[in-house]
PDB file of C-alpha atoms in Angstrom:
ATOM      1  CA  UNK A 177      -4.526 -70.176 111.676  1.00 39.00           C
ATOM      2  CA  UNK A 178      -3.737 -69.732 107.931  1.00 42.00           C
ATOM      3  CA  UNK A 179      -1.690 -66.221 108.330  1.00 45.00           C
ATOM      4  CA  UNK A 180       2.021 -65.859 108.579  1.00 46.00           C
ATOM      5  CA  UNK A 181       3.715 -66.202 111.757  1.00 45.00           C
ATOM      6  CA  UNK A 182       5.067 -62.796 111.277  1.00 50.00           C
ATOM      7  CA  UNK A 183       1.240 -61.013 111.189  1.00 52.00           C
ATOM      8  CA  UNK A 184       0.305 -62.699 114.424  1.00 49.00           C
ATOM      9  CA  UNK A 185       2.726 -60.832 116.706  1.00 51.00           C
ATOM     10  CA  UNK A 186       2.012 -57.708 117.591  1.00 52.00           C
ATOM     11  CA  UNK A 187       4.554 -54.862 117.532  1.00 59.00           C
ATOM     12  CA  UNK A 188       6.957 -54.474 120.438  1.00 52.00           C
ATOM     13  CA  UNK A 189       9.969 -52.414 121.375  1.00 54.00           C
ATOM     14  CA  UNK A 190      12.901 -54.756 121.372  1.00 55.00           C
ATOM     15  CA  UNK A 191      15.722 -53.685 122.807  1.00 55.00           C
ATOM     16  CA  UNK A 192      19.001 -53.672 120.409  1.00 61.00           C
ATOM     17  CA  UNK A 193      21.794 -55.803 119.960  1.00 64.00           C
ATOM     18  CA  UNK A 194      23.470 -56.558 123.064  1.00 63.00           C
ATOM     19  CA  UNK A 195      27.109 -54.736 123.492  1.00 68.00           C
ATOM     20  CA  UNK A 196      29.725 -54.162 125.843  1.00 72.00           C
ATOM     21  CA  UNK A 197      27.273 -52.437 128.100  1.00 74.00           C
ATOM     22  CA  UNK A 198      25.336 -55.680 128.996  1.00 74.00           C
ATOM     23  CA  UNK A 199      28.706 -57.539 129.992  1.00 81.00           C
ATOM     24  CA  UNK A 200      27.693 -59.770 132.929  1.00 84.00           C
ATOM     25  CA  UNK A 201      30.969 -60.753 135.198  1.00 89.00           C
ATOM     26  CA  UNK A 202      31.451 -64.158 135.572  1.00 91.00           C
ATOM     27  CA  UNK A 203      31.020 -63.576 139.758  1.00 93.00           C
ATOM     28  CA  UNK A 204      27.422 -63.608 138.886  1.00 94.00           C
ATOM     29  CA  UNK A 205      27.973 -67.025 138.386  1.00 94.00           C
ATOM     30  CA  UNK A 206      30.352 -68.728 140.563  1.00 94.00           C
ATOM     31  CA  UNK A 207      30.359 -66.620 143.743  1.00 95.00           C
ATOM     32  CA  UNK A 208      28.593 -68.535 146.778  1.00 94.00           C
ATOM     33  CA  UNK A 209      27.768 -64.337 147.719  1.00 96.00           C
ATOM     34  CA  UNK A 210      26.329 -63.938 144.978  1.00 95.00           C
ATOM     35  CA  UNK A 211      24.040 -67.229 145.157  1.00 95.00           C
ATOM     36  CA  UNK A 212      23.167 -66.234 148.793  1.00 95.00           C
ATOM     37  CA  UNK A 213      22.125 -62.655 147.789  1.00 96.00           C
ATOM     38  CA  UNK A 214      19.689 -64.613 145.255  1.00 96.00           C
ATOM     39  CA  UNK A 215      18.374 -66.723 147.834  1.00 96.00           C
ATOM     40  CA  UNK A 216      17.351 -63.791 150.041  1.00 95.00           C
ATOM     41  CA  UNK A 217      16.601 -61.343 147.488  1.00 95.00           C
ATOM     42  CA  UNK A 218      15.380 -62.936 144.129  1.00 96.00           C
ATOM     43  CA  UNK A 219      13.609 -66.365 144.509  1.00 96.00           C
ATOM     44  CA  UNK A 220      11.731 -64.977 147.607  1.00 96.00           C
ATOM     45  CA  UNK A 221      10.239 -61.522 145.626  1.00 96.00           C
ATOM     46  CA  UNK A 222       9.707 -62.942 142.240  1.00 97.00           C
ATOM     47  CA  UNK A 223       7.485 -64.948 140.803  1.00 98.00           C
ATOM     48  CA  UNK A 224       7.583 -68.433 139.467  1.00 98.00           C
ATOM     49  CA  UNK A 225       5.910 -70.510 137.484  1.00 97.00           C
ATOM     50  CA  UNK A 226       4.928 -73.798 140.512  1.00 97.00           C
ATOM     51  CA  UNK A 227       2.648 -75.934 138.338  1.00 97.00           C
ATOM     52  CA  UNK A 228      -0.003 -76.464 134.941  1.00 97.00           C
ATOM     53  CA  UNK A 229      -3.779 -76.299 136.219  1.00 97.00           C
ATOM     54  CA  UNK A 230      -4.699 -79.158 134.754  1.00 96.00           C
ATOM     55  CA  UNK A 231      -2.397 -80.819 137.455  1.00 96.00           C
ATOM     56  CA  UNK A 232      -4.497 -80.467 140.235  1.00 97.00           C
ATOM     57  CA  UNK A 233      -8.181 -80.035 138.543  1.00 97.00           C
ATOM     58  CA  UNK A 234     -10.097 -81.488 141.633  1.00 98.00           C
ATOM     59  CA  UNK A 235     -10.460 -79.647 144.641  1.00 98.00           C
ATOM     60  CA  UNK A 236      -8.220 -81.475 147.223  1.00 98.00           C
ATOM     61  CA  UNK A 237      -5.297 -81.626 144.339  1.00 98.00           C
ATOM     62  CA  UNK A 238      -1.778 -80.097 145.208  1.00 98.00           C
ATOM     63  CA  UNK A 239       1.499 -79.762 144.399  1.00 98.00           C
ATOM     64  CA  UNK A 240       4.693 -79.295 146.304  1.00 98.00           C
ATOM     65  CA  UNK A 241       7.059 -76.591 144.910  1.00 98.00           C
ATOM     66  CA  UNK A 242      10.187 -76.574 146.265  1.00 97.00           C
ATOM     67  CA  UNK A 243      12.719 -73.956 145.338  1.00 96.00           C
ATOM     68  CA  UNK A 244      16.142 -74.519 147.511  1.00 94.00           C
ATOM     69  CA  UNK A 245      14.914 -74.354 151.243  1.00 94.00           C
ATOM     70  CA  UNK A 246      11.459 -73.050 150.474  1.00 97.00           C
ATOM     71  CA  UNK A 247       8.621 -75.221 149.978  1.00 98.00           C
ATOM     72  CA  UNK A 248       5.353 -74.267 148.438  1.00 98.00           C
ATOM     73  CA  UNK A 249       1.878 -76.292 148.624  1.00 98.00           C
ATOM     74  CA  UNK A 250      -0.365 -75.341 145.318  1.00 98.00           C
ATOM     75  CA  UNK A 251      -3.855 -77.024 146.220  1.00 98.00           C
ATOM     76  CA  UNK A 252      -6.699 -76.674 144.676  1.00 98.00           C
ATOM     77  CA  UNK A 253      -9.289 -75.225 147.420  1.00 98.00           C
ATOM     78  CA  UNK A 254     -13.075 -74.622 145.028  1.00 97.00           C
ATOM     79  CA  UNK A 255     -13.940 -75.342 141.581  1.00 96.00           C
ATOM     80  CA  UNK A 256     -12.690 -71.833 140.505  1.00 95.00           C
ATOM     81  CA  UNK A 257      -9.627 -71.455 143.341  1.00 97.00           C
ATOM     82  CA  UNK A 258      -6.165 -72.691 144.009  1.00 98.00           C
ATOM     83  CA  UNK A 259      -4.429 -71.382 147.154  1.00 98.00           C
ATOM     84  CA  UNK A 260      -0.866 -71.370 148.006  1.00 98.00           C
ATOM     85  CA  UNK A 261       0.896 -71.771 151.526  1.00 98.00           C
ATOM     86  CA  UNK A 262       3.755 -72.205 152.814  1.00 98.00           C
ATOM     87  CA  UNK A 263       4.581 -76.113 153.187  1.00 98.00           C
ATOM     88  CA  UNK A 264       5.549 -75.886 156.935  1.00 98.00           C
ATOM     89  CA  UNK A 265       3.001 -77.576 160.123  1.00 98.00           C
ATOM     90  CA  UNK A 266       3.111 -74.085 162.524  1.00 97.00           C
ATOM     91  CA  UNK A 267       3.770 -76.269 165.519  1.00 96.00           C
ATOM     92  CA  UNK A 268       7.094 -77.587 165.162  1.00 96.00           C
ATOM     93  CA  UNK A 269       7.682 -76.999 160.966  1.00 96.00           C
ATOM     94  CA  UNK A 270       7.342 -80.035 159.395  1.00 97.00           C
ATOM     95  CA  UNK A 271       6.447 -80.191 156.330  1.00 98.00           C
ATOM     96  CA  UNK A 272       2.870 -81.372 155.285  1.00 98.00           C
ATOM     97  CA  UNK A 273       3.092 -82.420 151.822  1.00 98.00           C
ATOM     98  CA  UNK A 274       5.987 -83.999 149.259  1.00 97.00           C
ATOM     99  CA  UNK A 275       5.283 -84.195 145.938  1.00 95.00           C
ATOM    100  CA  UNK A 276       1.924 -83.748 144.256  1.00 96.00           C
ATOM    101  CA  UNK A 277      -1.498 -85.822 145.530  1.00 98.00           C
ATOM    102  CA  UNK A 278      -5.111 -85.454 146.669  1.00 98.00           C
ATOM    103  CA  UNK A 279      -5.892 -84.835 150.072  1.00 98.00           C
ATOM    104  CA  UNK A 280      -8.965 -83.533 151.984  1.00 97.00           C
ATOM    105  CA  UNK A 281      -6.556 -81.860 154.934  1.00 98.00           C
ATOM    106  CA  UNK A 282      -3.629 -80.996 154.712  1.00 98.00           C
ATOM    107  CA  UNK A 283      -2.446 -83.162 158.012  1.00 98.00           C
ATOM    108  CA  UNK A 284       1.217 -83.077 159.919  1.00 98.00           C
ATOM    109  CA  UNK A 285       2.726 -86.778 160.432  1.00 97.00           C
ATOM    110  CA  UNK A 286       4.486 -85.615 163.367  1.00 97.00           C
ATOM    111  CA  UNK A 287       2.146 -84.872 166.345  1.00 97.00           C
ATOM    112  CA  UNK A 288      -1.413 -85.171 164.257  1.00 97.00           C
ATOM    113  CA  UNK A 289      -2.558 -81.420 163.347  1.00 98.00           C
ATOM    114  CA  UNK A 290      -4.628 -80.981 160.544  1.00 98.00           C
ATOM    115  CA  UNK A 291      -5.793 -77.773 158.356  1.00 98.00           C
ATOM    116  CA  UNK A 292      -8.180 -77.162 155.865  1.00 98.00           C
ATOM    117  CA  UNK A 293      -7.783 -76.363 152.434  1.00 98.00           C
ATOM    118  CA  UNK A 294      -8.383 -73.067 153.352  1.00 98.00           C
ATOM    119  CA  UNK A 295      -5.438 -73.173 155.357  1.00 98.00           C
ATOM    120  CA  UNK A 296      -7.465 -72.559 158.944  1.00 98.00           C
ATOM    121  CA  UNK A 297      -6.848 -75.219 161.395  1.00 98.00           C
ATOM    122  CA  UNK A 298      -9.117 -78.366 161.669  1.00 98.00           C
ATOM    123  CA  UNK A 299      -7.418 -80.465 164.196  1.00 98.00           C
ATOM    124  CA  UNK A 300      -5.117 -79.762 167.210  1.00 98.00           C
ATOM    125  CA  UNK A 301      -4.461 -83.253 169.416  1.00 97.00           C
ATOM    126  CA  UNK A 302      -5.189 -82.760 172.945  1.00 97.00           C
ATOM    127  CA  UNK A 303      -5.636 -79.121 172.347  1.00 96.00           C
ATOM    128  CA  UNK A 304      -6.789 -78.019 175.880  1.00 94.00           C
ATOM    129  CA  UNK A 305      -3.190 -78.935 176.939  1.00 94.00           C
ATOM    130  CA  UNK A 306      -2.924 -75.397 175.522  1.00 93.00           C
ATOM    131  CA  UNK A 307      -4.535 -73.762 177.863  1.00 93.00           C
ATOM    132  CA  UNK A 308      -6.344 -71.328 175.919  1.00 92.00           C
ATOM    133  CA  UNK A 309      -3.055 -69.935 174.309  1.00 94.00           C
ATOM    134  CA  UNK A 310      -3.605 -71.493 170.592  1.00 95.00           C
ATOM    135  CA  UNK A 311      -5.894 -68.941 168.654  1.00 96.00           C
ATOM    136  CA  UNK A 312      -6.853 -70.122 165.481  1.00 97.00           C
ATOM    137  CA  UNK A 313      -5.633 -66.765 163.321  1.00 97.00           C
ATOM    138  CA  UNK A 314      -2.252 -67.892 165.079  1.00 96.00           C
ATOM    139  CA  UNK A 315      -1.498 -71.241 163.792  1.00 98.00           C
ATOM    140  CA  UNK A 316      -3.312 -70.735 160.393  1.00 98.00           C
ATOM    141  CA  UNK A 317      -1.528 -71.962 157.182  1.00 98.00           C
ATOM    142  CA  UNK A 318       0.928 -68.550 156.199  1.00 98.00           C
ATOM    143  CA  UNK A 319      -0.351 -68.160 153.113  1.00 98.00           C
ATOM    144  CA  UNK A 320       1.524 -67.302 149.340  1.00 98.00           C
ATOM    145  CA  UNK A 321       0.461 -65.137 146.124  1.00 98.00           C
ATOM    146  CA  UNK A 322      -0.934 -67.226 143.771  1.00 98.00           C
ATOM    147  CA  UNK A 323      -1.906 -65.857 140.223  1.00 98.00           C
ATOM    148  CA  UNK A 324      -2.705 -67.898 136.862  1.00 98.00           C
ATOM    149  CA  UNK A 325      -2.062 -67.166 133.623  1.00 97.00           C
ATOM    150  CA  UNK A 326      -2.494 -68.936 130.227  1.00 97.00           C
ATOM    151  CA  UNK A 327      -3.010 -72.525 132.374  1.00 97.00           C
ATOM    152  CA  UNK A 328       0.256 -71.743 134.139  1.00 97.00           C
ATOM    153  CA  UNK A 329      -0.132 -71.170 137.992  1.00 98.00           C
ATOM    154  CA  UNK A 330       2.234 -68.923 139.527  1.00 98.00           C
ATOM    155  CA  UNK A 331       3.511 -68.278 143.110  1.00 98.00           C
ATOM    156  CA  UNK A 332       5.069 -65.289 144.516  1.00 98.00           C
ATOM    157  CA  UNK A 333       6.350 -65.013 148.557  1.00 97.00           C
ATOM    158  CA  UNK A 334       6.672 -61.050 148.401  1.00 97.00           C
ATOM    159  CA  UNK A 335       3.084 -59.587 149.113  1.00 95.00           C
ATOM    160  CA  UNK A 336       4.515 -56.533 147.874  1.00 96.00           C
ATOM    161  CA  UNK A 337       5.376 -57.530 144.679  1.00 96.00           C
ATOM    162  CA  UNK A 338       3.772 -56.353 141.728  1.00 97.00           C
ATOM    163  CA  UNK A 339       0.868 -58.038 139.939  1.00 97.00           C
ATOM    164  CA  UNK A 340       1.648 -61.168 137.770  1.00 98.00           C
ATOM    165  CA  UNK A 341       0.676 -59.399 134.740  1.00 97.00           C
ATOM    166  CA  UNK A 342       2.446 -56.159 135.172  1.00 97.00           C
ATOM    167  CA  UNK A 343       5.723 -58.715 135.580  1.00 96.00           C
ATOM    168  CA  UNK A 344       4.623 -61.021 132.781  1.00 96.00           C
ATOM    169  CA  UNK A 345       4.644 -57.971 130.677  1.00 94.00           C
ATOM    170  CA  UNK A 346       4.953 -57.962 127.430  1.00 92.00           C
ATOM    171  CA  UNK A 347       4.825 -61.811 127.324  1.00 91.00           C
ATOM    172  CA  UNK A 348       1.206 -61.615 127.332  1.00 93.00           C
ATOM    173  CA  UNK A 349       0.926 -59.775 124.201  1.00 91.00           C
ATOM    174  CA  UNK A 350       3.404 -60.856 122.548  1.00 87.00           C
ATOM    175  CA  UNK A 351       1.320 -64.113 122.539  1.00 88.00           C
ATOM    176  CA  UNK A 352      -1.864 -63.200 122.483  1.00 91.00           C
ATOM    177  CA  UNK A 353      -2.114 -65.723 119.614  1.00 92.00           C
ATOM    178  CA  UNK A 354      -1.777 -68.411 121.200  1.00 91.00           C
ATOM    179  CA  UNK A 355      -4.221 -70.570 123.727  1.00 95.00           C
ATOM    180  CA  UNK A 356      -1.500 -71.846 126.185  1.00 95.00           C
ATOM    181  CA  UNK A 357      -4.682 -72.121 128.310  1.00 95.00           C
ATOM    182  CA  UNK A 358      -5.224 -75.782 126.068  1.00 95.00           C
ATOM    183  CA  UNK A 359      -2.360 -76.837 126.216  1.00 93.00           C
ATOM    184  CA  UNK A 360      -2.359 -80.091 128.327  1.00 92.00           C
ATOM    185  CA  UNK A 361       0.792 -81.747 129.631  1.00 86.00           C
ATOM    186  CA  UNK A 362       1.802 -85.094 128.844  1.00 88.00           C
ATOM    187  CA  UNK A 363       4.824 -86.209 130.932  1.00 87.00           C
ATOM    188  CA  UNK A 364       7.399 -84.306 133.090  1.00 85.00           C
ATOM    189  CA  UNK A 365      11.404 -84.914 132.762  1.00 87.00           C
ATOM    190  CA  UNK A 366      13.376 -83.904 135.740  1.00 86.00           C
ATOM    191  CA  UNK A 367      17.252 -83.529 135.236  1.00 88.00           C
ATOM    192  CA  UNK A 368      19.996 -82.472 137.946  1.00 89.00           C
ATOM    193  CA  UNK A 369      22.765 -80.649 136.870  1.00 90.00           C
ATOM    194  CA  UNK A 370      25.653 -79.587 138.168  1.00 93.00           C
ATOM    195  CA  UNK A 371      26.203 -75.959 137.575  1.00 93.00           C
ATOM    196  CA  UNK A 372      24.479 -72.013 138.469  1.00 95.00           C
ATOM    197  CA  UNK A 373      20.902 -71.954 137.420  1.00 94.00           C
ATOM    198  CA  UNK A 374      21.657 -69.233 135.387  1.00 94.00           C
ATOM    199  CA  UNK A 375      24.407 -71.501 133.169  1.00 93.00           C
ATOM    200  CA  UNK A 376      21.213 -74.111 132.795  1.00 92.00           C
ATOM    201  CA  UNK A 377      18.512 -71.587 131.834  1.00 90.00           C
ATOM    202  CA  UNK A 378      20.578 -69.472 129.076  1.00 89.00           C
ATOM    203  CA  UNK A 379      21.153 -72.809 127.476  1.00 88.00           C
ATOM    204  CA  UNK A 380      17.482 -72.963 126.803  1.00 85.00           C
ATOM    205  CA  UNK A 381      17.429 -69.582 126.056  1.00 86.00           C
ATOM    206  CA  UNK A 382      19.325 -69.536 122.691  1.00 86.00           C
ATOM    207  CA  UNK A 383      19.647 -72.027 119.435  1.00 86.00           C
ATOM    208  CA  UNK A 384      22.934 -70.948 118.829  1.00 87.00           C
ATOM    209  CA  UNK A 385      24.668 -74.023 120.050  1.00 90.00           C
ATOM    210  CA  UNK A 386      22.394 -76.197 118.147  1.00 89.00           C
ATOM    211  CA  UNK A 387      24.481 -76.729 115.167  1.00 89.00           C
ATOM    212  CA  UNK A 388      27.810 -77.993 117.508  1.00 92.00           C
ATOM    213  CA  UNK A 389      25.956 -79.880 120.258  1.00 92.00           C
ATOM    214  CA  UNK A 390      22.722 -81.164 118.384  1.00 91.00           C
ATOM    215  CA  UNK A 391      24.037 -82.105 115.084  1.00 92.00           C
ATOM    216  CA  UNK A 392      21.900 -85.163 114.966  1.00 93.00           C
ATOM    217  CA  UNK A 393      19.339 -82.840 114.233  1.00 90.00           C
ATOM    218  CA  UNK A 394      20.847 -80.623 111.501  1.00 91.00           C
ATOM    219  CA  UNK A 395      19.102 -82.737 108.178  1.00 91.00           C
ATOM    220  CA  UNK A 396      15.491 -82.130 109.455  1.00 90.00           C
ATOM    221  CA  UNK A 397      15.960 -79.083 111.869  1.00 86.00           C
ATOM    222  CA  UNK A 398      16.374 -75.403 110.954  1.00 86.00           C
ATOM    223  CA  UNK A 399      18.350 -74.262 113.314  1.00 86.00           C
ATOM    224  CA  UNK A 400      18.244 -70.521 112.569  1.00 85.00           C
ATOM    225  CA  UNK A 401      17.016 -68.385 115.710  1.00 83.00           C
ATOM    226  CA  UNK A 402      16.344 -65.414 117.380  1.00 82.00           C
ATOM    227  CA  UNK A 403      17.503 -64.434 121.065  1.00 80.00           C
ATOM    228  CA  UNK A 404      16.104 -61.304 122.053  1.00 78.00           C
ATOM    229  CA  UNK A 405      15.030 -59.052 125.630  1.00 80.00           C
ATOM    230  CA  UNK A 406      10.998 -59.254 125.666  1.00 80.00           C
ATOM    231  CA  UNK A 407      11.240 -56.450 128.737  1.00 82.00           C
ATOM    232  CA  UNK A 408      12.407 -57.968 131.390  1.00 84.00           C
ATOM    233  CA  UNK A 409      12.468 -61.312 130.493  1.00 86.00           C
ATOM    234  CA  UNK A 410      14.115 -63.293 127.555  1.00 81.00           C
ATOM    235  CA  UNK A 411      12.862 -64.740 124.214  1.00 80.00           C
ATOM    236  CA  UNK A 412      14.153 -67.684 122.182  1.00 80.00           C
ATOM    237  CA  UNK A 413      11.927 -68.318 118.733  1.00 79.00           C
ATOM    238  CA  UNK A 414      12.329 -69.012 115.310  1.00 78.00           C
ATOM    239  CA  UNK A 415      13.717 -66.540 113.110  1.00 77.00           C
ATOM    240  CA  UNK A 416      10.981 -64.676 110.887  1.00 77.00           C
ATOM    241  CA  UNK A 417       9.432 -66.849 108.148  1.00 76.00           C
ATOM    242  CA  UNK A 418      11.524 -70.132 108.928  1.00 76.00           C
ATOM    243  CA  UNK A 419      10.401 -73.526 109.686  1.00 75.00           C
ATOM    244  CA  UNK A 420      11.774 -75.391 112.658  1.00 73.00           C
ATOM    245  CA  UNK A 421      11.134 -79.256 112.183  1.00 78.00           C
ATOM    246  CA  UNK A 422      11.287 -80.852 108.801  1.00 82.00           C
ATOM    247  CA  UNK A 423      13.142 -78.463 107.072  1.00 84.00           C
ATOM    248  CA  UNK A 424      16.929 -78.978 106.431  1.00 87.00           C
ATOM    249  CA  UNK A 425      19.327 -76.605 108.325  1.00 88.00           C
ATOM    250  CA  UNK A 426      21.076 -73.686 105.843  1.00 85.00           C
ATOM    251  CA  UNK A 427      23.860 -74.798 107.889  1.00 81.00           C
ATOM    252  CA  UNK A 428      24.716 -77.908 106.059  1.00 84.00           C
ATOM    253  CA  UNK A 429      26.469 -78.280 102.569  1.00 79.00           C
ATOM    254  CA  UNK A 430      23.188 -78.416  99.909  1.00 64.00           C
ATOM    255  CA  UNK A 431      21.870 -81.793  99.007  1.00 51.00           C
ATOM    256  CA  UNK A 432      23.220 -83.349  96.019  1.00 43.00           C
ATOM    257  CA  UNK A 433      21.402 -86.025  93.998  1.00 36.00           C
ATOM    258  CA  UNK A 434      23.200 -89.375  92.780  1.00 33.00           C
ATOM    259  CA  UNK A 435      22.493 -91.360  90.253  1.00 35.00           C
ATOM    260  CA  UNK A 436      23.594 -94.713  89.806  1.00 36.00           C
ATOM    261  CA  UNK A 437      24.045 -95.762  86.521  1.00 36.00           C
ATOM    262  CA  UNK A 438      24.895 -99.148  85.268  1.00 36.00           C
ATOM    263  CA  UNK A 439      27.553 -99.763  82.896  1.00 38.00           C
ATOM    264  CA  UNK A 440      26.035-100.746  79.018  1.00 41.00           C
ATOM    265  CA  UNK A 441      29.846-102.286  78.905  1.00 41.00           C
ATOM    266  CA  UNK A 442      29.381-105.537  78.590  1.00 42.00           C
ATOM    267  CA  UNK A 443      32.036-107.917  79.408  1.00 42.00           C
TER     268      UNK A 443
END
């Protein structure tokens, strides 16, 4: 990929400059109503990126995604399918899996039941003490949207929602470029911190507080960036024609050359 960054994207409306129109009160985030409203209405209708494919590349592979008091299994079910259910045993709601593994069922720890990876049931204990009343369609695995894109798996809870791409959109065009389907993950970092998820994610979102609270990186980082709307979602990159690592940051003073000279005074 000899061309210049700038010929690879293709050309989308970006919204302006934000103004005193896009003013966001700070209720959005501090307000425990406000969180709540998010719990019910946003995490539950959106979707979100649960895992990399590569993760769970044999069928029997899963993942647990867990997004406050929803839990997700991701599992691998063929060659060419991953399913998603909700991580909850349908007798008494425990869930099946923590974390990510390989398992042929997924099985309860509590009383014994067991369910394929298609999420139909494979094992009731002493089912006949049922009397008939358990139908299979019944205590089936509730299952969850599951789309891919560019390696990424997504889930979505809302079976109304609209389709991954549509809500992607214009992401995947805007890198079109770029095979995120190769990319392969090396090593995962996990960090708590104490604030609104929104406070955590806008950090990400912006290089404008590189040059105060990364400093250290300032003689081999250029610093200058663009934050911008892609649609509905936002975009952090480089600005136009810069270079991120390896090239000094405009920020600092210029480099000056010294040259020490010895003295042809002798004493």
């Amino acid at each position: 990929m000899n061309q210049p960054a700038a010929a690879l994207q293709p050309k989308i409306a970006r919204r302006k400059k934000a103004g005193p129109e896009d003013f966001i009160p700070k209720e959005d985030y501090v307000s425990r109503d406000f969180a709540r409203l998010e719990q019910r209405r946003l995490w539950p209708r959106t979707w979100q990126m649960a895992c990399r494919e590569e993760e769970i590349p044999r069928v029997g592979d899963y993942v647990t995604y867990d997004v406050l008091d929803e839990s997700i299994i991701v599992v691998r079910v063929a060659a060419d399918r991953i399913a998603a259910y909700h991580n909850a045993c349908q007798h008494r709601g425990r869930r099946l899996t923590e974390g990510c593994g390989h398992a042929a069922r997924l099985y309860c720890r509590f009383h014994g039941w067991s369910w394929k990876l298609d999420g139909t049931i494979a094992h009731v204990v002493d089912r006949d003490n049922w009397d008939g009343s358990l139908k299979d369609e019944d205590i089936a695995l509730p299952q969850v949207r599951v789309d891919r894109w560019g390696g990424f798996v997504f889930i979505c809870m809302d079976g109304d929602a609209e389709p991954l791409l549509d809500f992607l959109s214009p992401i995947p065009d805007v890198f079109r470029n770029y095979p995120f389907e190769k990319m392969r993950y090396r090593w995962y970092k996990r960090t708590g911190i104490d604030c609104n998820w929104k406070t955590a994610l806008e950090a990400f979102n912006e290089g404008y507080h590189v040059q105060t609270t990364h400093t250290q990186l300032l003689p081999v980082h250029d610093d200058e960036a663009l934050s911008f709307a892609e649609g509905r979602h936002g975009s952090y990159q480089l600005a136009p024609g810069r270079i991120s690592l390896g090239e000094r940051s405009p920020g600092l003073p210029a480099r000056r050359s010294t040259i020490a000279a010895t003295s042809a005074t002798s004493s």
